[in-house]
Coordinates of C-alpha atoms and ligand atoms in Angstrom, one line a residue:
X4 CA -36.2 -0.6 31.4
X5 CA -39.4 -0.6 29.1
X6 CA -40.4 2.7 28.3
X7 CA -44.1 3.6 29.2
X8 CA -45.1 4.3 26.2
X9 CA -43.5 2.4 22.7
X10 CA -46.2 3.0 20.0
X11 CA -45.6 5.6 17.8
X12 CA -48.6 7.6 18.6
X13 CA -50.7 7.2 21.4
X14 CA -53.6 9.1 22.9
X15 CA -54.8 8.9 26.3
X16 CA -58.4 10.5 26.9
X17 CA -57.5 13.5 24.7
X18 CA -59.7 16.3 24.9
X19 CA -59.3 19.4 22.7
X20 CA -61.3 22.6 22.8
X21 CA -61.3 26.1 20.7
X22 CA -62.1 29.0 22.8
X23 CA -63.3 32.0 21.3
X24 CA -62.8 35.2 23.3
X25 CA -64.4 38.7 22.7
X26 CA -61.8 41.7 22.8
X27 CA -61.6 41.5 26.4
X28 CA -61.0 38.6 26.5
X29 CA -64.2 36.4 28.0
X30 CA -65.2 33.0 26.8
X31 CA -67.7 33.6 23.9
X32 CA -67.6 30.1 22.7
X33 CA -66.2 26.4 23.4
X34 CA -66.2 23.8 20.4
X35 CA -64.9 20.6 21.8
X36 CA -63.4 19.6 18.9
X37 CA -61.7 16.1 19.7
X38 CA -63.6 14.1 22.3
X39 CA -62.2 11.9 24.7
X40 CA -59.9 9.6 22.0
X41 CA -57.7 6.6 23.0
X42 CA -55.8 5.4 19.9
X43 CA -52.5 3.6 19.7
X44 CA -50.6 3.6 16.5
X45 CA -47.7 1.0 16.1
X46 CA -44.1 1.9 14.6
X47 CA -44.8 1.3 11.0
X48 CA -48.2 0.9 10.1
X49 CA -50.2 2.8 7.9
X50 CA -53.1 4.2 9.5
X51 CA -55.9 6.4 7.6
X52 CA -58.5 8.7 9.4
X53 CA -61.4 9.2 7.7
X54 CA -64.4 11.7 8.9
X55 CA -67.0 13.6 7.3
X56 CA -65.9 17.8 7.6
X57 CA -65.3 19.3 10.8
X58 CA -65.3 15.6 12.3
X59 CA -61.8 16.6 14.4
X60 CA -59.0 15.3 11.9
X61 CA -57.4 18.0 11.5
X62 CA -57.3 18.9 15.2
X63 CA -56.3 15.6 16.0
X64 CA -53.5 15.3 13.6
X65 CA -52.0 19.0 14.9
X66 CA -51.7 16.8 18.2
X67 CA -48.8 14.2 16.8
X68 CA -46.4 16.7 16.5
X69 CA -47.1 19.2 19.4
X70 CA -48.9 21.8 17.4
X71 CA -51.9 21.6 19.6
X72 CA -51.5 20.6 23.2
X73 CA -54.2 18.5 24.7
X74 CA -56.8 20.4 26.8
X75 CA -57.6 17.2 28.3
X76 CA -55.4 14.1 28.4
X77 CA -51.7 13.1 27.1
X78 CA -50.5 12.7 23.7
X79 CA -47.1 10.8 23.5
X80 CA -45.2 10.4 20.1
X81 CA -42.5 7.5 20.3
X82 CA -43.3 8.0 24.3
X83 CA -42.4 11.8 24.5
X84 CA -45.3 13.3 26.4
X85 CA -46.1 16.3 24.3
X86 CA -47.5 18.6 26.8
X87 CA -43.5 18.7 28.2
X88 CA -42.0 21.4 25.9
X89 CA -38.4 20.3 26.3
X90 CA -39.8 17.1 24.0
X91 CA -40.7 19.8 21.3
X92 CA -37.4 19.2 19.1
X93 CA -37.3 15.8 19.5
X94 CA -40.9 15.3 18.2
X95 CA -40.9 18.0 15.4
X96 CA -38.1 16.0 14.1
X97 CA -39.6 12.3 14.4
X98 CA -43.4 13.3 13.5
X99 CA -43.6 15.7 10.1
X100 CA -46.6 17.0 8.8
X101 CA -47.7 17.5 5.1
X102 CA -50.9 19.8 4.9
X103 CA -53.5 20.1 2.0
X104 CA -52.2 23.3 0.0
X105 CA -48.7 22.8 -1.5
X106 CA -48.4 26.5 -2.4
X107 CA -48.2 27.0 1.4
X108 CA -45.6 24.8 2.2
X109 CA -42.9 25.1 -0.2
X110 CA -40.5 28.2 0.0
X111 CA -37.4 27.6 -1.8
X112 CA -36.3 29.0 -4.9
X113 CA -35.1 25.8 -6.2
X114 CA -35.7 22.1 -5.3
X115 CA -33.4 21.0 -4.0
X116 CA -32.9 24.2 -1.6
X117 CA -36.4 23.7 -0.6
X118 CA -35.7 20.3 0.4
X119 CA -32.8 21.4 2.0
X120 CA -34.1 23.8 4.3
X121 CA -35.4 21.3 7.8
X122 CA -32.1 19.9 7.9
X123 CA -30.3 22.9 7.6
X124 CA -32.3 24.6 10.4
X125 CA -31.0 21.7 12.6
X126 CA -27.5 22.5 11.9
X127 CA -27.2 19.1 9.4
X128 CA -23.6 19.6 8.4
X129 CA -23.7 20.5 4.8
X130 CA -22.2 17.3 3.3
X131 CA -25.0 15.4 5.0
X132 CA -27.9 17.9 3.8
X133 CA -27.0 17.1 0.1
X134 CA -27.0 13.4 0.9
X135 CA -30.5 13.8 2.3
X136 CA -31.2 16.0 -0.4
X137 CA -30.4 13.6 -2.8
X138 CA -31.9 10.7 -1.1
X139 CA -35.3 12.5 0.0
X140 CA -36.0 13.4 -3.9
X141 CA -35.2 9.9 -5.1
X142 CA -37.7 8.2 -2.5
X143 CA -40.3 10.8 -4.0
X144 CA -39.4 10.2 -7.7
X145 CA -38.8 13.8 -8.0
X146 CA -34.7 13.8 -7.9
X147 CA -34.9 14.7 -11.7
X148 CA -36.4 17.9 -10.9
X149 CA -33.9 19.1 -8.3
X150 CA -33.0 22.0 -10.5
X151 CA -36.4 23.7 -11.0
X152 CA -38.4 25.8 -9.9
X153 CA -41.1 24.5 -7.9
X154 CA -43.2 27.4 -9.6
X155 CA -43.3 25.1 -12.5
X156 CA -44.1 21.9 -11.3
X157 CA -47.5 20.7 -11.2
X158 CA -49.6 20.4 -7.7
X159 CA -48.9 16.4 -7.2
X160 CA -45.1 17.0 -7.8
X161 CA -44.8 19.9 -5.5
X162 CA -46.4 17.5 -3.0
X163 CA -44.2 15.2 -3.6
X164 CA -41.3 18.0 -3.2
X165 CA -43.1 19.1 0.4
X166 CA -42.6 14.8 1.7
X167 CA -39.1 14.9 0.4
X168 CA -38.7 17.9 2.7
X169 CA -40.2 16.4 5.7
X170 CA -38.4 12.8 4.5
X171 CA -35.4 14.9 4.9
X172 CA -35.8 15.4 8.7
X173 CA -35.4 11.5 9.0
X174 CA -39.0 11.8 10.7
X175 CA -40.1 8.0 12.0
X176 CA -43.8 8.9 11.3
X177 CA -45.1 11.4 8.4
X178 CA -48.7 12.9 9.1
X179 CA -50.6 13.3 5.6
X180 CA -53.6 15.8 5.9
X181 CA -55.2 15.6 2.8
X182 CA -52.2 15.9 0.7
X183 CA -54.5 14.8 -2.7
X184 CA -57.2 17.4 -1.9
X185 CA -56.0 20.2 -4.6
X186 CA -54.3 17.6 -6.9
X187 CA -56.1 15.9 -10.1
X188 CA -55.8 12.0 -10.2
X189 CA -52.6 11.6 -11.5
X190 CA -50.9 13.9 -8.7
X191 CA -53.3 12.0 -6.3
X192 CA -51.7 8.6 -7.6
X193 CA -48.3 9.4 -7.4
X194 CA -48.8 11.1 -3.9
X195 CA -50.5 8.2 -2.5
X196 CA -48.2 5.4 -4.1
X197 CA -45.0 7.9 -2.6
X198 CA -46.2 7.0 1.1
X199 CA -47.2 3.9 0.7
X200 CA -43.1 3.4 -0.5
X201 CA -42.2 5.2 2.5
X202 CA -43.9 2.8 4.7
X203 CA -43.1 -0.1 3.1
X204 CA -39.2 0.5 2.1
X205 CA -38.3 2.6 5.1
X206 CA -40.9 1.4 7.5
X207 CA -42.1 4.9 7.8
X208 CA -45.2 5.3 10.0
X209 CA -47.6 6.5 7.6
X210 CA -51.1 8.5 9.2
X211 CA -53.4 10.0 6.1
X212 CA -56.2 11.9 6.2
X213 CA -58.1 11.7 3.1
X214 CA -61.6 12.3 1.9
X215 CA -61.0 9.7 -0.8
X216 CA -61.7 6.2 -0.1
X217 CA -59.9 4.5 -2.9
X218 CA -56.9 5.6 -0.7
X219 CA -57.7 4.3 1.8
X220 CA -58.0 0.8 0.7
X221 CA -53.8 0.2 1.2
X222 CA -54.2 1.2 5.4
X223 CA -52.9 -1.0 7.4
X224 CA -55.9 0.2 10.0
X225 CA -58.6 3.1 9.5
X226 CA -60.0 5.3 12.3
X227 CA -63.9 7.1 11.8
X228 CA -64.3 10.0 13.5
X229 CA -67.8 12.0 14.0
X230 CA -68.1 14.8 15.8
X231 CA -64.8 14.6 17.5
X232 CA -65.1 10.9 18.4
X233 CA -63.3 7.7 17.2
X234 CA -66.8 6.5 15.9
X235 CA -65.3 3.3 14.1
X236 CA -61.9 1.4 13.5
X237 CA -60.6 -1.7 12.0
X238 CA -58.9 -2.6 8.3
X239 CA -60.3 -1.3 5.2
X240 CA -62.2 -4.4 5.1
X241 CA -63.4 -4.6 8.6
X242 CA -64.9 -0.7 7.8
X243 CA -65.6 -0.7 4.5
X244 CA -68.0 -3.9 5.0
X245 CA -70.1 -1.7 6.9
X246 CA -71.8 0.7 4.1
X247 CA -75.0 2.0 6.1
X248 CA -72.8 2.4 9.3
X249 CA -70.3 4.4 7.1
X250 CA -73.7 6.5 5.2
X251 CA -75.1 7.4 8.6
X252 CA -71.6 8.9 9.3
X253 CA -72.3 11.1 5.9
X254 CA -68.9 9.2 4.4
X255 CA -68.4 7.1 1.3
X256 CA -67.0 3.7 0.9
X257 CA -64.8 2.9 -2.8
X258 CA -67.4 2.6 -5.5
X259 CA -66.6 -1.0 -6.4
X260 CA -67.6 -1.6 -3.0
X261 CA -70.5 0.1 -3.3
X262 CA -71.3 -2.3 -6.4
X263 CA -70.5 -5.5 -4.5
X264 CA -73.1 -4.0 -1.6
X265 CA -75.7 -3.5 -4.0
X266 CA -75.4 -6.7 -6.1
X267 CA -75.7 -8.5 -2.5
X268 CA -78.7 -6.6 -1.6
X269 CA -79.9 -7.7 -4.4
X270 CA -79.3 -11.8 -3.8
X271 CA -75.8 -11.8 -5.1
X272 CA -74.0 -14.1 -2.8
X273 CA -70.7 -12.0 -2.2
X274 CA -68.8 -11.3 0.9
X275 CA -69.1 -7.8 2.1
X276 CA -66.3 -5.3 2.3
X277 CA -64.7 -6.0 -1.3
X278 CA -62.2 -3.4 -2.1
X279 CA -61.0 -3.8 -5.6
X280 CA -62.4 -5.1 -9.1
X281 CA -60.2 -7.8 -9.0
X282 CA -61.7 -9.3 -5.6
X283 CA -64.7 -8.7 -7.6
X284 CA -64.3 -10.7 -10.4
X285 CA -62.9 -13.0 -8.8
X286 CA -65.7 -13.5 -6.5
X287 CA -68.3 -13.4 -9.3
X288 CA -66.4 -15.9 -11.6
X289 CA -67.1 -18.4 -8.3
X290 CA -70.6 -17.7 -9.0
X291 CA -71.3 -18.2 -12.4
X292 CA -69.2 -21.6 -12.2
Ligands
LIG329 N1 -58.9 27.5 14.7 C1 -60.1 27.1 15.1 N2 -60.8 27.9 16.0 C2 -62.1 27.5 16.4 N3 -62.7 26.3 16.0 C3 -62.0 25.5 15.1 C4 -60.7 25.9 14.6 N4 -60.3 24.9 13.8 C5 -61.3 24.0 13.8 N5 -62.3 24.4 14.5 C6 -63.6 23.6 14.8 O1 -63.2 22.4 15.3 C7 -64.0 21.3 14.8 C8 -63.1 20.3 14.2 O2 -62.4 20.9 13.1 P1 -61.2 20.2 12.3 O3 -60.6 21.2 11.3 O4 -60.3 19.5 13.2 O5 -62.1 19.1 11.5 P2 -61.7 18.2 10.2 O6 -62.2 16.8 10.4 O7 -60.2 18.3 9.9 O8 -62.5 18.9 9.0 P3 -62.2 19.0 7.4 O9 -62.6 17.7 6.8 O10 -63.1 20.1 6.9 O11 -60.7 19.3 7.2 C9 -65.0 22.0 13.8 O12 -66.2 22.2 14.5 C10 -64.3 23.3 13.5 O13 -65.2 24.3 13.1
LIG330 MG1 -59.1 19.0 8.3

């Protein structure tokens, strides 16, 4: 029989709230801080979520792998209903997280111990932890620093070194929040071009949250969120054609579509929602011929 639910991820009406208490415990304050969101993400696809701060990203995000609970409405992940707690293991292990700080998330003295650690905690058998080991750090392009110290590596490769640890779970989705926030552009690149390998060569279901729009342009589909709300959705071109929808949502679009906007507002004829200088130049070598 079909199972209910086969996406991925998928959210039903999901509510959220933060209650602050007072020391004896009475409701000071609600935030609702994701609103009533339906979204459905296929096995596979590369989803980004973009938002301006405190939009609900984060919040939603701690949903697809059961480290929030819904206060309202279901979550399911690869149609395990979240909210059941004897789905817990089975989704830690199919839906990892990567958070912003690296320093936070690596504890091993070495490497490949670090990467080690998720599998071992499931009682991997150990022949099969150094195959993942090995495996994890080679889809990250990090295997040649198994033997270090993570101390010494820079912020993009201990990134890198926190997806081979999650990679190592054999997770079916990896949840990125902001992994390039702390990183300089190099670190940024190699993060970004690490997932998009994962997706692409494993079919790993992809979800990052970014503040950068440049990385957003690879998505297979983006979601908007304001104020806890899905407030827009559709492929990088679908959004990214909208520039004053995306403004009035206090977020930026990739400056090269910026310039293609402002050449067409200014009698240009170019299609909206270009996303890279090649589409560019290609586009305004039409004109000039
Ligand atoms: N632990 C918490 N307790 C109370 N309120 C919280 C908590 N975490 C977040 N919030 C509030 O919930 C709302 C959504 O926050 P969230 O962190 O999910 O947004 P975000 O889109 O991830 O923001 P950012 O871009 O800054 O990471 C905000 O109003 C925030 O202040
Ligand atoms: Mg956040």
């Amino acid at each position: 029989m079909k199972k209910k639910h086969d996406e991925m991820i998928c959210t039903e009406d999901l509510t959220f709230e933060y209650i602050r208490r007072d020391e004896e415990g009475n409701v000071e304050g609600i935030t609702t801080a994701v609103d009533d969101v339906n979204i459905s993400i296929n096995p596979g696809e590369f989803i980004s979520i973009l938002g301006h701060n405190g939009s609900g990203k984060s919040t939603l995000a701690k949903h697809f792998n059961a480290l929030l609970y819904p206060t309202e409405g279901t979550v399911w992940v690869d149609g395990n209903d979240t909210s059941n707690l004897q789905n817990l293991w089975n989704i830690r292990q199919e839906a990892g997280m990567v958070f912003q700080n690296p320093d936070n998330q690596i504890i091993g003295q070495i490497v490949e111990e670090d990467v080690g650690f998720g599998p071992e905690n499931i009682g991997i058998p150990t022949k099969e932890i150094w195959e993942r080991v090995e495996e994890s750090l080679k889809a990250v392009g990090m295997y040649e620093f198994r033997k270090n110290s993570p101390n010494h590596l820079s912020g993009g490769q201990k990134q890198r070194v926190s997806i081979a640890g999650v990679i190592a779970m054999h997770p079916k989705c990896i949840i990125l929040d902001e992994p390039t926030a702390m990183l300089d552009p190099n670190g940024r690149k190699d993060v970004i071009r690490a997932a998009r390998a994962l997706n692409q060569v494993e079919n790993i279901t992809i979800i990052l949250i970014t503040h950068y729009m440049e990385e957003v342009i690879y998505s297979d589909r983006v979601y908007v969120m304001d104020k806890g709300h899905v407030e827009m959705q559709g492929t990088p071109r679908e959004i990214f054609s909208q520039v004053d929808r995306l403004k009035e949502l206090r977020l930026d679009v990739p400056q090269v579509t910026l310039l293609a906007h402002e050449l067409k507002m200014r009698g240009l004829p170019l299609e909206d929602g270009i996303l890279t200088i090649e589409e560019l130049v290609d586009q305004l070598k039409k004109i000039r011929k």
